[in-house]
Amino acid sequence: MELKKLLWIDLEMTGLRPQTDIILEVACKVTDLDYKTLDEYQAVVKPDIDIQDLLNDFSRQAHTDSGLLDKLSSGQTSDAVEAALIDFVERHFGQEKVVIAGNSIYMDRQFINYWWPQLAARLHYRMLDVSAFKILAQAKYGLFYTKKEAHRALDDIQESIDELVFYEQHMDLKHE
């Protein structure tokens, strides 16, 4: 596999349990390996159930403050979003397995595996997890990146990219 592009992905969910929580928003960015954005996709997922009992205090506050809860009623069905995501992936990656990137991306991957299995089948088992760089940067180099914590998927992707660039620059990982 020759990696030329990354699929950055971020989900906003009602909580952290894929079997009982649901996806509220998804965003993707396709970038080259210098993190130049080639295309992006964003969608709000309209819940087919009342989510009030699913939201813990943190999620309720974060999604209220970000304005996401107000947008849910005008969202798309989960099936429609999965179909659009598959189309987006095929346009940019053809039939190759796609490496996804993001912060704590394994959590997003668990939700994708559970809720969007057709999309999951298109993804490579390897993932670029910015939080792995964070652990190393903090423990070994004392480097801390301050996040804005917008809790909107597209904003969070850009913040993950900015954070990775920060670690590359400060840990001398970027080779020109």
mmCIF file of C-alpha atoms in Angstrom:
data_model
loop_
_atom_site.group_PDB
_atom_site.id
_atom_site.type_symbol
_atom_site.label_atom_id
_atom_site.label_comp_id
_atom_site.label_asym_id
_atom_site.label_seq_id
_atom_site.Cartn_x
_atom_site.Cartn_y
_atom_site.Cartn_z
ATOM 1 C CA MET A 1 0.000 0.000 0.000
ATOM 2 C CA GLU A 2 1.428 3.338 -1.049
ATOM 3 C CA LEU A 3 -0.119 6.020 1.136
ATOM 4 C CA LYS A 4 -0.722 9.283 -0.735
ATOM 5 C CA LYS A 5 -3.816 10.684 0.968
ATOM 6 C CA LEU A 6 -5.536 10.525 4.332
ATOM 7 C CA LEU A 7 -9.210 10.495 5.224
ATOM 8 C CA TRP A 8 -9.571 12.590 8.349
ATOM 9 C CA ILE A 9 -12.818 11.772 10.105
ATOM 10 C CA ASP A 10 -14.573 12.945 13.231
ATOM 11 C CA LEU A 11 -17.893 11.958 14.733
ATOM 12 C CA GLU A 12 -20.010 13.667 17.334
ATOM 13 C CA MET A 13 -22.067 11.156 19.296
ATOM 14 C CA THR A 14 -24.506 11.056 22.200
ATOM 15 C CA GLY A 15 -21.900 9.204 24.287
ATOM 16 C CA LEU A 16 -19.071 6.687 24.041
ATOM 17 C CA ARG A 17 -20.902 3.336 23.783
ATOM 18 C CA PRO A 18 -21.511 2.315 20.153
ATOM 19 C CA GLN A 19 -24.149 -0.285 21.087
ATOM 20 C CA THR A 20 -26.353 2.230 22.923
ATOM 21 C CA ASP A 21 -25.262 5.692 21.752
ATOM 22 C CA ILE A 22 -25.777 7.139 18.285
ATOM 23 C CA ILE A 23 -23.903 9.303 15.792
ATOM 24 C CA LEU A 24 -25.131 12.904 15.575
ATOM 25 C CA GLU A 25 -22.632 14.415 13.141
ATOM 26 C CA VAL A 26 -19.813 13.349 10.847
ATOM 27 C CA ALA A 27 -17.195 15.281 8.949
ATOM 28 C CA CYS A 28 -14.394 14.126 6.666
ATOM 29 C CA LYS A 29 -11.462 15.822 5.014
ATOM 30 C CA VAL A 30 -9.289 14.269 2.376
ATOM 31 C CA THR A 31 -5.753 15.634 2.597
ATOM 32 C CA ASP A 32 -2.456 14.945 0.974
ATOM 33 C CA LEU A 33 0.462 14.025 3.227
ATOM 34 C CA ASP A 34 1.282 17.713 3.734
ATOM 35 C CA TYR A 35 -2.278 18.104 5.120
ATOM 36 C CA LYS A 36 -3.531 20.240 2.249
ATOM 37 C CA THR A 37 -7.308 19.845 2.090
ATOM 38 C CA LEU A 38 -8.416 18.293 -1.200
ATOM 39 C CA ASP A 39 -12.107 17.941 -0.346
ATOM 40 C CA GLU A 40 -14.422 17.757 2.639
ATOM 41 C CA TYR A 41 -17.818 16.402 3.616
ATOM 42 C CA GLN A 42 -20.029 17.179 6.581
ATOM 43 C CA ALA A 43 -23.476 15.967 7.627
ATOM 44 C CA VAL A 44 -25.761 16.101 10.628
ATOM 45 C CA VAL A 45 -27.530 12.810 11.329
ATOM 46 C CA LYS A 46 -31.201 13.110 12.232
ATOM 47 C CA PRO A 47 -31.903 10.708 15.107
ATOM 48 C CA ASP A 48 -34.803 8.316 14.624
ATOM 49 C CA ILE A 49 -35.327 8.171 18.396
ATOM 50 C CA ASP A 50 -35.579 10.662 21.241
ATOM 51 C CA ILE A 51 -31.981 11.173 22.341
ATOM 52 C CA GLN A 52 -32.591 13.012 25.616
ATOM 53 C CA ASP A 53 -32.046 9.876 27.716
ATOM 54 C CA LEU A 54 -28.874 9.015 25.786
ATOM 55 C CA LEU A 55 -27.086 12.303 26.431
ATOM 56 C CA ASN A 56 -24.881 12.394 29.496
ATOM 57 C CA ASP A 57 -24.252 15.771 31.135
ATOM 58 C CA PHE A 58 -21.021 16.365 29.206
ATOM 59 C CA SER A 59 -22.541 15.519 25.812
ATOM 60 C CA ARG A 60 -25.687 17.539 26.486
ATOM 61 C CA GLN A 61 -23.641 20.617 27.429
ATOM 62 C CA ALA A 62 -21.116 20.255 24.581
ATOM 63 C CA HIS A 63 -23.750 19.697 21.884
ATOM 64 C CA THR A 64 -25.963 22.485 23.231
ATOM 65 C CA ASP A 65 -23.078 24.967 23.381
ATOM 66 C CA SER A 66 -21.925 24.054 19.858
ATOM 67 C CA GLY A 67 -25.430 24.431 18.433
ATOM 68 C CA LEU A 68 -25.468 20.840 17.166
ATOM 69 C CA LEU A 69 -28.634 19.825 19.041
ATOM 70 C CA ASP A 70 -30.562 22.608 17.285
ATOM 71 C CA LYS A 71 -29.522 21.242 13.871
ATOM 72 C CA LEU A 72 -30.559 17.613 14.396
ATOM 73 C CA SER A 73 -34.139 18.007 13.161
ATOM 74 C CA SER A 74 -32.883 19.137 9.744
ATOM 75 C CA GLY A 75 -30.310 16.335 9.474
ATOM 76 C CA GLN A 76 -30.233 13.337 7.142
ATOM 77 C CA THR A 77 -30.958 9.713 7.972
ATOM 78 C CA SER A 78 -28.039 7.580 9.101
ATOM 79 C CA ASP A 79 -28.410 5.356 6.009
ATOM 80 C CA ALA A 80 -28.302 8.371 3.684
ATOM 81 C CA VAL A 81 -25.184 9.698 5.406
ATOM 82 C CA GLU A 82 -23.439 6.323 5.167
ATOM 83 C CA ALA A 83 -24.242 6.150 1.439
ATOM 84 C CA ALA A 84 -22.897 9.681 0.915
ATOM 85 C CA LEU A 85 -19.729 8.808 2.844
ATOM 86 C CA ILE A 86 -19.139 5.707 0.725
ATOM 87 C CA ASP A 87 -19.592 7.795 -2.425
ATOM 88 C CA PHE A 88 -17.156 10.393 -1.034
ATOM 89 C CA VAL A 89 -14.580 7.682 -0.261
ATOM 90 C CA GLU A 90 -14.946 6.067 -3.689
ATOM 91 C CA ARG A 91 -14.505 9.408 -5.460
ATOM 92 C CA HIS A 92 -11.209 10.038 -3.692
ATOM 93 C CA PHE A 93 -9.778 6.575 -3.070
ATOM 94 C CA GLY A 94 -11.402 4.301 -5.628
ATOM 95 C CA GLN A 95 -11.537 0.750 -4.315
ATOM 96 C CA GLU A 96 -8.389 0.917 -2.179
ATOM 97 C CA LYS A 97 -8.672 0.486 1.587
ATOM 98 C CA VAL A 98 -8.587 3.900 3.227
ATOM 99 C CA VAL A 99 -6.397 4.964 6.158
ATOM 100 C CA ILE A 100 -8.441 7.155 8.467
ATOM 101 C CA ALA A 101 -6.888 9.823 10.662
ATOM 102 C CA GLY A 102 -8.006 11.827 13.657
ATOM 103 C CA ASN A 103 -7.808 12.241 17.404
ATOM 104 C CA SER A 104 -8.604 9.110 19.438
ATOM 105 C CA ILE A 105 -9.741 7.733 16.103
ATOM 106 C CA TYR A 106 -10.341 4.265 17.521
ATOM 107 C CA MET A 107 -13.506 5.542 19.223
ATOM 108 C CA ASP A 108 -14.832 6.895 15.909
ATOM 109 C CA ARG A 109 -13.872 3.596 14.260
ATOM 110 C CA GLN A 110 -15.911 1.619 16.808
ATOM 111 C CA PHE A 111 -19.000 3.685 15.950
ATOM 112 C CA ILE A 112 -18.346 3.330 12.216
ATOM 113 C CA ASN A 113 -17.963 -0.442 12.608
ATOM 114 C CA TYR A 114 -21.235 -0.686 14.529
ATOM 115 C CA TRP A 115 -23.457 1.860 12.749
ATOM 116 C CA TRP A 116 -21.985 2.023 9.233
ATOM 117 C CA PRO A 117 -20.622 -1.457 8.413
ATOM 118 C CA GLN A 118 -20.563 -0.846 4.645
ATOM 119 C CA LEU A 119 -18.306 2.161 5.204
ATOM 120 C CA ALA A 120 -16.222 0.178 7.707
ATOM 121 C CA ALA A 121 -15.564 -2.434 5.020
ATOM 122 C CA ARG A 122 -13.855 0.283 2.929
ATOM 123 C CA LEU A 123 -11.396 1.246 5.686
ATOM 124 C CA HIS A 124 -7.884 -0.064 6.221
ATOM 125 C CA TYR A 125 -7.081 -1.613 9.588
ATOM 126 C CA ARG A 126 -4.286 0.948 10.027
ATOM 127 C CA MET A 127 -5.191 4.365 11.397
ATOM 128 C CA LEU A 128 -3.258 7.564 12.052
ATOM 129 C CA ASP A 129 -4.134 8.543 15.618
ATOM 130 C CA VAL A 130 -3.003 12.028 16.642
ATOM 131 C CA SER A 131 -3.539 11.132 20.301
ATOM 132 C CA ALA A 132 -0.610 8.681 20.057
ATOM 133 C CA PHE A 133 1.632 11.619 19.153
ATOM 134 C CA LYS A 134 0.110 13.570 22.059
ATOM 135 C CA ILE A 135 1.015 10.855 24.563
ATOM 136 C CA LEU A 136 4.614 10.778 23.360
ATOM 137 C CA ALA A 137 4.940 14.568 23.115
ATOM 138 C CA GLN A 138 3.658 15.137 26.635
ATOM 139 C CA ALA A 139 5.523 12.284 28.325
ATOM 140 C CA LYS A 140 8.857 12.502 26.533
ATOM 141 C CA TYR A 141 9.143 16.135 25.455
ATOM 142 C CA GLY A 142 6.844 18.046 27.818
ATOM 143 C CA LEU A 143 4.930 19.426 24.823
ATOM 144 C CA PHE A 144 1.308 20.395 25.312
ATOM 145 C CA TYR A 145 -1.082 21.489 22.589
ATOM 146 C CA THR A 146 -4.023 23.624 23.703
ATOM 147 C CA LYS A 147 -7.243 22.584 22.020
ATOM 148 C CA LYS A 148 -10.295 24.754 21.460
ATOM 149 C CA GLU A 149 -12.732 21.848 21.984
ATOM 150 C CA ALA A 150 -15.368 23.148 19.546
ATOM 151 C CA HIS A 151 -17.230 19.803 19.504
ATOM 152 C CA ARG A 152 -18.278 20.222 15.894
ATOM 153 C CA ALA A 153 -16.887 17.560 13.625
ATOM 154 C CA LEU A 154 -15.311 19.697 10.889
ATOM 155 C CA ASP A 155 -13.719 22.068 13.410
ATOM 156 C CA ASP A 156 -12.355 19.105 15.374
ATOM 157 C CA ILE A 157 -10.746 17.654 12.246
ATOM 158 C CA GLN A 158 -8.921 20.891 11.503
ATOM 159 C CA GLU A 159 -7.812 21.045 15.112
ATOM 160 C CA SER A 160 -6.467 17.478 14.868
ATOM 161 C CA ILE A 161 -4.504 18.407 11.752
ATOM 162 C CA ASP A 162 -3.143 21.538 13.439
ATOM 163 C CA GLU A 163 -2.195 19.484 16.487
ATOM 164 C CA LEU A 164 -0.300 16.918 14.410
ATOM 165 C CA VAL A 165 1.569 19.694 12.597
ATOM 166 C CA PHE A 166 2.472 21.166 16.011
ATOM 167 C CA TYR A 167 3.956 17.820 17.124
ATOM 168 C CA GLU A 168 5.803 17.341 13.840
ATOM 169 C CA GLN A 169 7.388 20.780 14.159
ATOM 170 C CA HIS A 170 8.299 20.502 17.825
ATOM 171 C CA MET A 171 9.440 16.885 17.794
ATOM 172 C CA ASP A 172 11.437 17.380 14.585
ATOM 173 C CA LEU A 173 9.343 14.811 12.736
ATOM 174 C CA LYS A 174 8.889 16.867 9.587
ATOM 175 C CA HIS A 175 11.623 16.061 7.097
ATOM 176 C CA GLU A 176 11.962 18.507 4.218
#
